[in-house]
mmCIF file of C-alpha atoms and ligand atoms in Angstrom:
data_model
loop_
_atom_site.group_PDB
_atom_site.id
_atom_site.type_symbol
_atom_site.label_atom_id
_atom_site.label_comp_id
_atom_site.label_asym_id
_atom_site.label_seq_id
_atom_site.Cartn_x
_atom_site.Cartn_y
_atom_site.Cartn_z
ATOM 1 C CA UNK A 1 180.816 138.077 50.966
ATOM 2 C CA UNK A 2 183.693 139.155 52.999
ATOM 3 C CA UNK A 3 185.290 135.753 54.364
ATOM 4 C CA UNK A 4 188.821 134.822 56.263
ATOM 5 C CA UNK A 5 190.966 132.632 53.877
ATOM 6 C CA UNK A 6 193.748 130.219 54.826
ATOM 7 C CA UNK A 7 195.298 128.861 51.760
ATOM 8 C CA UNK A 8 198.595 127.387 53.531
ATOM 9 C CA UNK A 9 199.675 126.319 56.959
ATOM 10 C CA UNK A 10 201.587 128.548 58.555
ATOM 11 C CA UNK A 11 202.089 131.582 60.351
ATOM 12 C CA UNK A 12 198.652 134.452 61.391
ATOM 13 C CA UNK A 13 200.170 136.039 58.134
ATOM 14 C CA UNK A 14 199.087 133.437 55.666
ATOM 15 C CA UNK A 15 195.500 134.668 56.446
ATOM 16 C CA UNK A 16 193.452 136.935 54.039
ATOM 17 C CA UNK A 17 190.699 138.420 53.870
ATOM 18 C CA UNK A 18 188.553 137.958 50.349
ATOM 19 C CA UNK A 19 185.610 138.359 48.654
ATOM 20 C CA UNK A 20 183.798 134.748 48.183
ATOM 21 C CA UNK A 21 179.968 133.566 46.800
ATOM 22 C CA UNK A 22 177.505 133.315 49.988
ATOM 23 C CA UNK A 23 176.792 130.320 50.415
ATOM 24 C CA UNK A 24 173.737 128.262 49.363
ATOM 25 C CA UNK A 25 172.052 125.604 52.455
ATOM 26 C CA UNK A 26 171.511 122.242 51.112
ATOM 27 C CA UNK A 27 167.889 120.916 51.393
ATOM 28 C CA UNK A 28 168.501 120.267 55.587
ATOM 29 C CA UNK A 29 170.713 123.432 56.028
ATOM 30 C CA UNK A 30 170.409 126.485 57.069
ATOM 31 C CA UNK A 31 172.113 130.111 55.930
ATOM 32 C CA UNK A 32 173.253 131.893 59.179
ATOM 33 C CA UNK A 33 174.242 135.929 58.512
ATOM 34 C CA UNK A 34 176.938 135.676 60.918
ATOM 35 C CA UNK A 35 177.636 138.560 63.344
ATOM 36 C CA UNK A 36 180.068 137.368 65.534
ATOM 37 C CA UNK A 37 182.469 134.562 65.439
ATOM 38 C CA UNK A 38 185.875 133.748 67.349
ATOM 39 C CA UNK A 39 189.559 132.874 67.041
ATOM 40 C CA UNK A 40 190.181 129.820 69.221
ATOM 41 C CA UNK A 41 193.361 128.241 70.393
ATOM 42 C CA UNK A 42 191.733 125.301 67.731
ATOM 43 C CA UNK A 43 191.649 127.874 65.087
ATOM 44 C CA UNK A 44 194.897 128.810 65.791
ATOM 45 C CA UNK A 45 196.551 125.409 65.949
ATOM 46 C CA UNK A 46 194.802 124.234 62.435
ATOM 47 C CA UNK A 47 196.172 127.370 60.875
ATOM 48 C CA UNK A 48 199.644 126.941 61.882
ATOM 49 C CA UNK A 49 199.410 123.059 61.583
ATOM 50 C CA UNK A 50 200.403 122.224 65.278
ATOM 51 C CA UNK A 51 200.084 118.616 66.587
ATOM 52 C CA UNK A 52 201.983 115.856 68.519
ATOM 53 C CA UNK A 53 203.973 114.132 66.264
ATOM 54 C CA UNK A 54 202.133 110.496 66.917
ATOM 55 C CA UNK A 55 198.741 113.102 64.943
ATOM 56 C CA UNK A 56 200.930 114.706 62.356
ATOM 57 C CA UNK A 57 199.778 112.002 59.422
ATOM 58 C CA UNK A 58 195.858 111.681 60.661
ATOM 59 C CA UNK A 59 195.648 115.374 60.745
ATOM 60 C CA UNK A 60 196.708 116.019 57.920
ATOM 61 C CA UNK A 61 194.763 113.325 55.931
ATOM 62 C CA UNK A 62 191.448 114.927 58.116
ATOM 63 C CA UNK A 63 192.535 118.800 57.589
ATOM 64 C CA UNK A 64 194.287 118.622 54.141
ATOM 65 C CA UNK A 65 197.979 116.773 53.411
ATOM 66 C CA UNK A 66 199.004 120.109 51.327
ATOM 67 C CA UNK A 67 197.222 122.676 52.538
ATOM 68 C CA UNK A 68 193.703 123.198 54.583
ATOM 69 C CA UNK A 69 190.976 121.541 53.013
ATOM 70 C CA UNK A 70 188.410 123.915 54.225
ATOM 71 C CA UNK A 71 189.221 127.375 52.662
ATOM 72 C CA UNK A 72 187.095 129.674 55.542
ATOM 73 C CA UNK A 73 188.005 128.971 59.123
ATOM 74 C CA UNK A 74 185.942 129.782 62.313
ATOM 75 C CA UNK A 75 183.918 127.565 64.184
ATOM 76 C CA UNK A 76 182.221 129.345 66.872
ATOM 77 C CA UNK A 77 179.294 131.389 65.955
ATOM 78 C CA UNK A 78 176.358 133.787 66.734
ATOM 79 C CA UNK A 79 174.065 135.357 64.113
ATOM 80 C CA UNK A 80 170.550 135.456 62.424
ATOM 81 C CA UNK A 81 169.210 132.730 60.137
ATOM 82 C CA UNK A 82 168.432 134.208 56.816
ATOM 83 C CA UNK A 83 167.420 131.243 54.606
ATOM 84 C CA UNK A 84 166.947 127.835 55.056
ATOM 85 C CA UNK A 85 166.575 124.156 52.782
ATOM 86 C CA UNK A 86 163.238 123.036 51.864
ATOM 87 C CA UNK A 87 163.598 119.776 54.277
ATOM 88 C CA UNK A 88 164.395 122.174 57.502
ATOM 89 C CA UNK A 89 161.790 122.123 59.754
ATOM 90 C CA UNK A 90 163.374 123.333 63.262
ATOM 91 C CA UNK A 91 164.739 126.979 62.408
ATOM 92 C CA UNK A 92 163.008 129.306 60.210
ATOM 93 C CA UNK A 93 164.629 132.944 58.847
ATOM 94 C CA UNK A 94 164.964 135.572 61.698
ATOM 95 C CA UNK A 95 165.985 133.197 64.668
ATOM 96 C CA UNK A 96 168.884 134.041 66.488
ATOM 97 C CA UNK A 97 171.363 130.989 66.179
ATOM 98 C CA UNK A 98 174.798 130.327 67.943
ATOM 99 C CA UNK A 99 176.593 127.400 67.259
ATOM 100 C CA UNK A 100 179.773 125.435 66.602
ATOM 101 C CA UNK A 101 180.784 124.274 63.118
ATOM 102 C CA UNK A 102 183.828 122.242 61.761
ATOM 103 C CA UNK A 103 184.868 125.475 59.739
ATOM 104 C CA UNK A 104 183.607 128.175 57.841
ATOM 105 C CA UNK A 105 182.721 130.678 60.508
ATOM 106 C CA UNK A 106 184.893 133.689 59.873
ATOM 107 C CA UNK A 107 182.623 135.207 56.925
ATOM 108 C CA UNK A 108 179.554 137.011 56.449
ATOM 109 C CA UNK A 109 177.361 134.080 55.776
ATOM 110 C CA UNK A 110 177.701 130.341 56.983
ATOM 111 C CA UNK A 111 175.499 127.242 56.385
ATOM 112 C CA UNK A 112 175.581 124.588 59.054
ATOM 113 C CA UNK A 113 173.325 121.145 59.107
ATOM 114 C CA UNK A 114 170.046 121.767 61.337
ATOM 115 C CA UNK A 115 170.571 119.102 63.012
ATOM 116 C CA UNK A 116 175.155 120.176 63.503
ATOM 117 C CA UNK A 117 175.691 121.822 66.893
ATOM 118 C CA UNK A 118 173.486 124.927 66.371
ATOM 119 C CA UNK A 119 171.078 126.551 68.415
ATOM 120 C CA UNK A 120 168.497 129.147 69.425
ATOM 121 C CA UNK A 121 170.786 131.570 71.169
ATOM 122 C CA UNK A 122 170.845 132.637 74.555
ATOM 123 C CA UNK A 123 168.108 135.120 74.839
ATOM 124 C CA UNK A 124 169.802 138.389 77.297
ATOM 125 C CA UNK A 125 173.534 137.782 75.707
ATOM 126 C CA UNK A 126 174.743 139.885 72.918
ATOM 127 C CA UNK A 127 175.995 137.970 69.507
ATOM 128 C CA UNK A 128 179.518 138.519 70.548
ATOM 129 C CA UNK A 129 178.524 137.013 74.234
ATOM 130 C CA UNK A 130 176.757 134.188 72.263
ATOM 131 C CA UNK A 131 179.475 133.383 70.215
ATOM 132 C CA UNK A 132 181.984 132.795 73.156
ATOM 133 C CA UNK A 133 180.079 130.380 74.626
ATOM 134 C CA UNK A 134 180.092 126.857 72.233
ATOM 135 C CA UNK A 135 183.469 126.000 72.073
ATOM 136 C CA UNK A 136 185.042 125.828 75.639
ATOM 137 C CA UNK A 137 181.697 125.391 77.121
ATOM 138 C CA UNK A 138 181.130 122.262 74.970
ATOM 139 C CA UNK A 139 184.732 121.100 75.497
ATOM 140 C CA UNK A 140 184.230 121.910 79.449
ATOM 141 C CA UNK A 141 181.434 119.761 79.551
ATOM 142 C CA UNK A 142 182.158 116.719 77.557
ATOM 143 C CA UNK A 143 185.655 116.350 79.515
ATOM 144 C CA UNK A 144 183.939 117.279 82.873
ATOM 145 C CA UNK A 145 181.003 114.935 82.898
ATOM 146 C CA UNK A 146 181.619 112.344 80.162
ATOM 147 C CA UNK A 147 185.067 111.611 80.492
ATOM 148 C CA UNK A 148 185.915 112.683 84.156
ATOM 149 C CA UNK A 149 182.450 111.354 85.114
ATOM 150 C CA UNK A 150 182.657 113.982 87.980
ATOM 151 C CA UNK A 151 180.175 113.523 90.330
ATOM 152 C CA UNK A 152 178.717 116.056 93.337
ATOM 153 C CA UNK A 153 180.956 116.382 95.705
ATOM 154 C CA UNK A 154 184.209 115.635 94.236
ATOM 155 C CA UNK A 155 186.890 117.745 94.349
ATOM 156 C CA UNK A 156 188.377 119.387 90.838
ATOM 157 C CA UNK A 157 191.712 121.358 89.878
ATOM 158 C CA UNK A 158 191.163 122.905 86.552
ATOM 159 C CA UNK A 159 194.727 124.352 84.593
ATOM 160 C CA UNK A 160 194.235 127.251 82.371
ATOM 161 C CA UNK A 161 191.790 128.413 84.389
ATOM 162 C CA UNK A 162 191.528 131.602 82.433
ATOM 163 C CA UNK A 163 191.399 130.137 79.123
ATOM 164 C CA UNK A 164 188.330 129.318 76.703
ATOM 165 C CA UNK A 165 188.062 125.942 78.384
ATOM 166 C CA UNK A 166 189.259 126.640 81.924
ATOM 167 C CA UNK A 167 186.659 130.037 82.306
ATOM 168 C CA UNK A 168 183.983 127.269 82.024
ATOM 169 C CA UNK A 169 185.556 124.452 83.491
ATOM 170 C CA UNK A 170 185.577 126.452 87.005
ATOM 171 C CA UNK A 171 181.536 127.358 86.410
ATOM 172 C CA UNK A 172 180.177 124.178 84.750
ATOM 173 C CA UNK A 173 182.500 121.323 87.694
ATOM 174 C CA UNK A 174 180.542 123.891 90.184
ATOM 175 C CA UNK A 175 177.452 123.409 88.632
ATOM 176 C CA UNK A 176 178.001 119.445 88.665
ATOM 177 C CA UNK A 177 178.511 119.830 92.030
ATOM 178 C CA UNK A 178 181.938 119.741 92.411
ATOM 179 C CA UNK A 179 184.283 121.964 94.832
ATOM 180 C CA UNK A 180 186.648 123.603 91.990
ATOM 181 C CA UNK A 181 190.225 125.062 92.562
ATOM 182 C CA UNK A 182 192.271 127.027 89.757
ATOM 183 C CA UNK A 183 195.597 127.676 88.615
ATOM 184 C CA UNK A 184 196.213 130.538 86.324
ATOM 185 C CA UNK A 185 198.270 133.983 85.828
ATOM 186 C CA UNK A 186 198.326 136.365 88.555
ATOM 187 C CA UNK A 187 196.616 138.904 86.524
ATOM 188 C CA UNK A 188 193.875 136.378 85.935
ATOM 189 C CA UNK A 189 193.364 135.142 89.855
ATOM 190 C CA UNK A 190 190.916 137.700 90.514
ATOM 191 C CA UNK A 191 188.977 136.507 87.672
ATOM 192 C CA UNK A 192 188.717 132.863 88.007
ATOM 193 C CA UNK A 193 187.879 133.435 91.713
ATOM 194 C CA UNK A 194 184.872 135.274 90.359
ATOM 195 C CA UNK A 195 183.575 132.489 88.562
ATOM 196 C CA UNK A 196 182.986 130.277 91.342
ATOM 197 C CA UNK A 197 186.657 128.887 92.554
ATOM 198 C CA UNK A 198 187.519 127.694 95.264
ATOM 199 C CA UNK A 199 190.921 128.668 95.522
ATOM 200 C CA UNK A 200 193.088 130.185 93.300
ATOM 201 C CA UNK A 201 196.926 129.325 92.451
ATOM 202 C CA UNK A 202 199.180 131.871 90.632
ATOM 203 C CA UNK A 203 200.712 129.395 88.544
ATOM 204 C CA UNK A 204 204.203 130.961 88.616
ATOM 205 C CA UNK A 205 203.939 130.701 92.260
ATOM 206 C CA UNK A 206 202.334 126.994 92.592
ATOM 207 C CA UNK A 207 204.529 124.338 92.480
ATOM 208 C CA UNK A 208 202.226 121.132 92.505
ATOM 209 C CA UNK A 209 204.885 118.957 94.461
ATOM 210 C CA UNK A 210 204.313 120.939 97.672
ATOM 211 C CA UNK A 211 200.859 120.874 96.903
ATOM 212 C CA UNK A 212 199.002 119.351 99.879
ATOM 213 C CA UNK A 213 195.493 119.217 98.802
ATOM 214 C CA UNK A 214 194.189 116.119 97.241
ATOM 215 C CA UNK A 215 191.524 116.044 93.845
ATOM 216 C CA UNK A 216 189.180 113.706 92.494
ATOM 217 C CA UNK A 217 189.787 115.084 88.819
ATOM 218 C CA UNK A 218 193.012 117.337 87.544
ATOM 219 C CA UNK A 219 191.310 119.059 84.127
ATOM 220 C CA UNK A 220 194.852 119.759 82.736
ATOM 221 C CA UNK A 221 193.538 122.427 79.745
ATOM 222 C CA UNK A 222 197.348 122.911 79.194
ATOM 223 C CA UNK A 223 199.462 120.207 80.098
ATOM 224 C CA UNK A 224 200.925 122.179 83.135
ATOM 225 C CA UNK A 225 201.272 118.681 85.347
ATOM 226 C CA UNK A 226 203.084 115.933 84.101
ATOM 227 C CA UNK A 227 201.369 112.388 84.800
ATOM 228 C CA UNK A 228 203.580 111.362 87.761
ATOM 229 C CA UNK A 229 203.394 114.262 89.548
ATOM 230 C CA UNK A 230 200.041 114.204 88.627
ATOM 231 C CA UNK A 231 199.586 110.944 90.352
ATOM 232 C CA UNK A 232 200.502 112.773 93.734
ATOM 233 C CA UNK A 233 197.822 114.826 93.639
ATOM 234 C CA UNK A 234 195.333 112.492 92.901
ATOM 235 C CA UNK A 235 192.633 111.091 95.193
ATOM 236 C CA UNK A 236 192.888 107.656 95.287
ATOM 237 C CA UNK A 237 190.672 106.665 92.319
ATOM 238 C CA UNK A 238 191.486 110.066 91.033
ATOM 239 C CA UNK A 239 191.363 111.022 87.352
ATOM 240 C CA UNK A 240 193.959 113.233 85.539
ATOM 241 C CA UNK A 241 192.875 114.149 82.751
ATOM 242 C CA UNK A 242 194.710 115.887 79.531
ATOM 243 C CA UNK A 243 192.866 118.322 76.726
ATOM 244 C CA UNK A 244 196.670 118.769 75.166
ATOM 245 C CA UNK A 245 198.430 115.604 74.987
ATOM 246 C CA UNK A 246 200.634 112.895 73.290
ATOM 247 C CA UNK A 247 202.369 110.052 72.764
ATOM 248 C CA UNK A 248 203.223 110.296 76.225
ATOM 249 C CA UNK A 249 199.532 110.890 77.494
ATOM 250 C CA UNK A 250 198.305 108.542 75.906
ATOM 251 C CA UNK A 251 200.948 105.775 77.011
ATOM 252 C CA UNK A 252 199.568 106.809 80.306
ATOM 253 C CA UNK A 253 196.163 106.602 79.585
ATOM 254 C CA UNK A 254 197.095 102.827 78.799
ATOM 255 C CA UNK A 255 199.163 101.831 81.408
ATOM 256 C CA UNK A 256 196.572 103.258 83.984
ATOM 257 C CA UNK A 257 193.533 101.651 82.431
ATOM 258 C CA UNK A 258 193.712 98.678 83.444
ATOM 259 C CA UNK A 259 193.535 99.288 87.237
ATOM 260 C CA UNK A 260 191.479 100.572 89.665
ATOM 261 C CA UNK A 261 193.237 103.535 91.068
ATOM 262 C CA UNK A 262 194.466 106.609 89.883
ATOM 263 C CA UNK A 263 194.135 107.067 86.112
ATOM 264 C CA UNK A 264 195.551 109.224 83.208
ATOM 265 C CA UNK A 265 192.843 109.902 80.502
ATOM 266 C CA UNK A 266 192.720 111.517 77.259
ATOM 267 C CA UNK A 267 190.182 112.496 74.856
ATOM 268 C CA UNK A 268 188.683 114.732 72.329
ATOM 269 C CA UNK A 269 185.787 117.060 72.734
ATOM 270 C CA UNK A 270 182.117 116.265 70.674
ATOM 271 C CA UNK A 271 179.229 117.738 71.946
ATOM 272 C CA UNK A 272 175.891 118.416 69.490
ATOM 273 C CA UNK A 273 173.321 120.344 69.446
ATOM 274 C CA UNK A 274 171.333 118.868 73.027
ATOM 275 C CA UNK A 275 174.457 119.843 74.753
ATOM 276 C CA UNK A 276 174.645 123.619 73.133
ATOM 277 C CA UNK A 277 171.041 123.416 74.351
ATOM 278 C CA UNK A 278 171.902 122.748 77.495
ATOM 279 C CA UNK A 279 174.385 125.034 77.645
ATOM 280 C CA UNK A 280 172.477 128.001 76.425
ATOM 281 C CA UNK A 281 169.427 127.274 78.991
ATOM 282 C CA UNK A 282 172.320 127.834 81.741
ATOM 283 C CA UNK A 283 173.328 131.006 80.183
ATOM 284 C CA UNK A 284 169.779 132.258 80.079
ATOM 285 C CA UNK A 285 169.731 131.324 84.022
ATOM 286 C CA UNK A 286 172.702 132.966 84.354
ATOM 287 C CA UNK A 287 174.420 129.587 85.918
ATOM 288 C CA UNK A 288 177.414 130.208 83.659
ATOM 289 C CA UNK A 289 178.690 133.210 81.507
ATOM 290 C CA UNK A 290 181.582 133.577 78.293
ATOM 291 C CA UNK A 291 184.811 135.561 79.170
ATOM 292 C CA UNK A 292 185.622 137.493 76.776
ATOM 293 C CA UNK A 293 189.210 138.690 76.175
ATOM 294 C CA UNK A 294 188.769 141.595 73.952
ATOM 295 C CA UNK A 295 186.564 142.031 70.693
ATOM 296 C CA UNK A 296 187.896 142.715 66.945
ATOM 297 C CA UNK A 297 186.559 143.338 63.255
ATOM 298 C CA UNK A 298 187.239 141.003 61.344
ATOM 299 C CA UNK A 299 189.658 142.573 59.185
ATOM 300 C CA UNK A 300 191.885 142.031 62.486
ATOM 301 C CA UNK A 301 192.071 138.438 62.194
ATOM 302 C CA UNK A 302 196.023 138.805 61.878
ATOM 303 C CA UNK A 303 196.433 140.422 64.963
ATOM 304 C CA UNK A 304 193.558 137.943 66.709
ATOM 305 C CA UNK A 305 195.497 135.164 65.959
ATOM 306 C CA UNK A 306 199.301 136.811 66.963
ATOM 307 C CA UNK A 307 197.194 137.461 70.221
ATOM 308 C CA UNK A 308 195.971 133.536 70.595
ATOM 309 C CA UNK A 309 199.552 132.287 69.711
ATOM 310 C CA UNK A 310 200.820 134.000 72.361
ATOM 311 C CA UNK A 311 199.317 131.690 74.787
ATOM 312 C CA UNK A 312 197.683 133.866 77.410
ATOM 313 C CA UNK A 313 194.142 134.365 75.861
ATOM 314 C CA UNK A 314 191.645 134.818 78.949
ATOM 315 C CA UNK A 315 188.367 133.300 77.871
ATOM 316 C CA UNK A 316 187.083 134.302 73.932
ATOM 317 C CA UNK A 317 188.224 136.582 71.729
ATOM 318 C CA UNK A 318 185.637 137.831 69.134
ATOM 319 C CA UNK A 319 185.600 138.822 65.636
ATOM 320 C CA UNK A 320 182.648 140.850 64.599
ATOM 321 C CA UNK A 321 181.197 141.702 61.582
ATOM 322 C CA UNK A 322 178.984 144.499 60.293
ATOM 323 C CA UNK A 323 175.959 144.212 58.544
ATOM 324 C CA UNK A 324 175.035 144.156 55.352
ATOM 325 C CA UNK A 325 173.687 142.177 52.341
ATOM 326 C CA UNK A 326 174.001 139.251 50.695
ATOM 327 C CA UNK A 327 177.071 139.744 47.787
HETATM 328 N N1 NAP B 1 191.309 117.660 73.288
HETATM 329 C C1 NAP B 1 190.341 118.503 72.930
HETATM 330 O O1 NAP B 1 189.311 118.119 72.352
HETATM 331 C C2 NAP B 1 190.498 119.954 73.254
HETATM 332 C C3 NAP B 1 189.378 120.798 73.222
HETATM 333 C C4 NAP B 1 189.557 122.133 73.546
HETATM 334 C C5 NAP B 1 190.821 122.598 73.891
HETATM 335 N N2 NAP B 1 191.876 121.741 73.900
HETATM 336 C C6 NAP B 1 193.231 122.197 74.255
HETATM 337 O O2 NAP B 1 193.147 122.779 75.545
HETATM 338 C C7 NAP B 1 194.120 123.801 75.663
HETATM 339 C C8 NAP B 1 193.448 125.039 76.228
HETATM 340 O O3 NAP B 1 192.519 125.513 75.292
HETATM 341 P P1 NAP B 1 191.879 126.954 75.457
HETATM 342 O O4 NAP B 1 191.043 127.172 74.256
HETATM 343 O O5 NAP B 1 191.285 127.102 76.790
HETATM 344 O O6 NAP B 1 193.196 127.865 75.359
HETATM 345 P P2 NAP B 1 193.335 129.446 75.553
HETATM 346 O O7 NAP B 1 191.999 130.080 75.574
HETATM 347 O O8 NAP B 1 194.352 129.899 74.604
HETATM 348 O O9 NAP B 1 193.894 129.608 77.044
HETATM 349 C C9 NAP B 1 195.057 129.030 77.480
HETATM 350 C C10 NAP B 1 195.257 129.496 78.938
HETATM 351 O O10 NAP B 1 196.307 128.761 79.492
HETATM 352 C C11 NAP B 1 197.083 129.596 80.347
HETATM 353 N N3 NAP B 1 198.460 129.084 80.279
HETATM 354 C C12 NAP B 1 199.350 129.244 79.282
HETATM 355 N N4 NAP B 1 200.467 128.555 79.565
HETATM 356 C C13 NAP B 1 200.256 127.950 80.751
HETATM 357 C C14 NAP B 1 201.031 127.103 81.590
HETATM 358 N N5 NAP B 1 202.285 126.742 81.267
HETATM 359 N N6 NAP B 1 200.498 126.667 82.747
HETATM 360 C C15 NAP B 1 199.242 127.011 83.094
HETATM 361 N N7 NAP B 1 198.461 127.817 82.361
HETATM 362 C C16 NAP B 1 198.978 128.278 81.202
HETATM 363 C C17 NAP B 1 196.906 130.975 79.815
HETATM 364 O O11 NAP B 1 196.699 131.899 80.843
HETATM 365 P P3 NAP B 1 197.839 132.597 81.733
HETATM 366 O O12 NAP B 1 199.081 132.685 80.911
HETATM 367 O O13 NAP B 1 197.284 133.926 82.078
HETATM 368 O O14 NAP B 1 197.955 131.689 82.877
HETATM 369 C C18 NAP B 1 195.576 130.939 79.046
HETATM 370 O O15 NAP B 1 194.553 131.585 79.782
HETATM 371 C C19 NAP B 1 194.704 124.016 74.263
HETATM 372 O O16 NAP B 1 195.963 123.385 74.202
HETATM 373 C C20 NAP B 1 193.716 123.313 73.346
HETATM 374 O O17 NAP B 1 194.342 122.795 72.186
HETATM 375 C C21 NAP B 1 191.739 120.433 73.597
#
């Protein structure tokens, strides 16, 4: 099967593209024919081997000390399952899947536990819709309502408004209820508004300390506010809370727990397969909907990844890949 390799960290150049064995599912796996994955800003940061420096030694020990453990990269996915383990007993071959694995999406075939973040996909999107959905609609969520614990009403500022996280961010805090503001590029206003915003900042033009608007939760995608000026925007038992963060954040994160008031919180995104469930039911309702920045073969996972390094990435961008059969 045709299948992205990354055999060192470093640069989009390091990646190949080579022939590998399709893989086999274990007895509660199942084989997806994949027809569309993604390049995320995750893929993009594993590849190049991009971290705080407090991460740098429990990265590497959970991605590979030498060089990346797992040889296929890709985690968001949309496809058809094609065979499945004899213990399986919720997906059968034919069903439409999307999903969100640790690795191993970028190639022809995939195998993910039935049980992993996988799911019946979103009947009325296309593969290359399904597969922009998982991961900044999972991350959106889990920071949203588990760690911001937004509530209706509350008001939310979401940075990187226009990115994988931020597209969903603005949909998913209006769906909990939440009035939603944005800050992102001025080419990208126009967007964002679209998806349910409040108002719009063009982030070369905002400058948050003459900002006179006050927020229950800051969803800082891209660490455009630093804590104490963060702190002025805040509500009084506001939240600020940081997807890209360090040391630093998480020195805040500490120093604010302890007290009522405004607080700095970090945290990683989960999310299974309930939430993807949830997710794709909203889809189907048309509650929320991917972004999708442009869509490549495969064979342009190079020039995908230049484009994601570059920082500016508005929602997903896709990799398809043609059909064929298993070899
Ligand atoms: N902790 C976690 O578990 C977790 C999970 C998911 C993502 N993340 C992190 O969250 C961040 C965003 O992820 P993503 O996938 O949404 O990224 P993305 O799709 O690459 O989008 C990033 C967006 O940020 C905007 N941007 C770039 N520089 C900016 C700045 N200085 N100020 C404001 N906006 C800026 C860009 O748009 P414009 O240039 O057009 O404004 C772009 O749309 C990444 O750093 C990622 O590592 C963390």
């Amino acid at each position: 099967m045709r299948a992205v390799t990354c055999r060192r960290y470093g640069p989009p150049g390091v990646l190949r593209i080579e022939n590998l064995p399709p893989p086999s599912p274990g007895p509660r796996e199942i084989r997806v024919r994949v027809r569309a994955t993604t390049v995320t800003s995750a893929d993009a940061r594993i590849r190049g081997f991009r971290c705080p420096p407090i991460f740098w030694l429990p990265m590497r020990l959970a991605l590979g000390l030498r060089r990346p453990r797992r040889l296929v990269p890709g985690m968001e996915f949309a496809g058809v399952v094609d065979a499945v383990g004899d213990a399986v007993t919720r997906f059968e071959p034919g069903d439409r899947v999307f999903g969100l694995a640790a690795a191993g999406a970028q190639a022809e075939w995939l195998t993910v536990a039935e049980d992993s973040a996988v799911a019946w996909a979103p009947a009325g999107l296309t593969d290359t819709e399904a597969a922009a959905l998982p991961f900044g609609a999972l991350s959106a969520l889990v920071f949203l309502r588990d760690i911001a614990g937004v509530v209706p009403g509350e008001r939310i500022l979401v940075t990187g408004a226009a990115g994988a996280v931020g597209v969903f961010a603005v949909q998913l805090g209006r769906h909990l209820g939440a009035e939603v503001d944005g800050v992102c590029g001025a080419a990208n206003t126009d967007l964002v508004r679209s998806l349910g915003a409040a108002g719009v900042q063009d982030r070369a033009q905002w400058d948050p300390r003459r900002e006179a608007r006050r927020y229950d939760v800051i969803l800082d995608t891209v660490g455009a506010i630093d804590p104490l000026q963060g702190r002025r925007l805040l509500a009084p038992r506001g939240r600020h809370v940081l997807l890209s963060f360090g040391a630093a954040g998480i020195g805040w994160m500490l120093a604010t727990a302890p007290w009522p008031g405004r607080r700095v919180l970090c945290g990683h995104a989960g999310g299974g397969a309930a939430d993807l469930r949830f997710l794709r039911d909203l889809a189907q309702s048309g509650i929320i909907r991917p972004v999708i920045d442009r869509v490549l073969p495969l064979e342009a996972v190079v020039e995908a990844h230049r484009h994601v390094d570059a920082g500016h990435k508005r929602g997903a961008l896709v990799l398809t890949l043609a059909a064929g059969g298993v070899g």
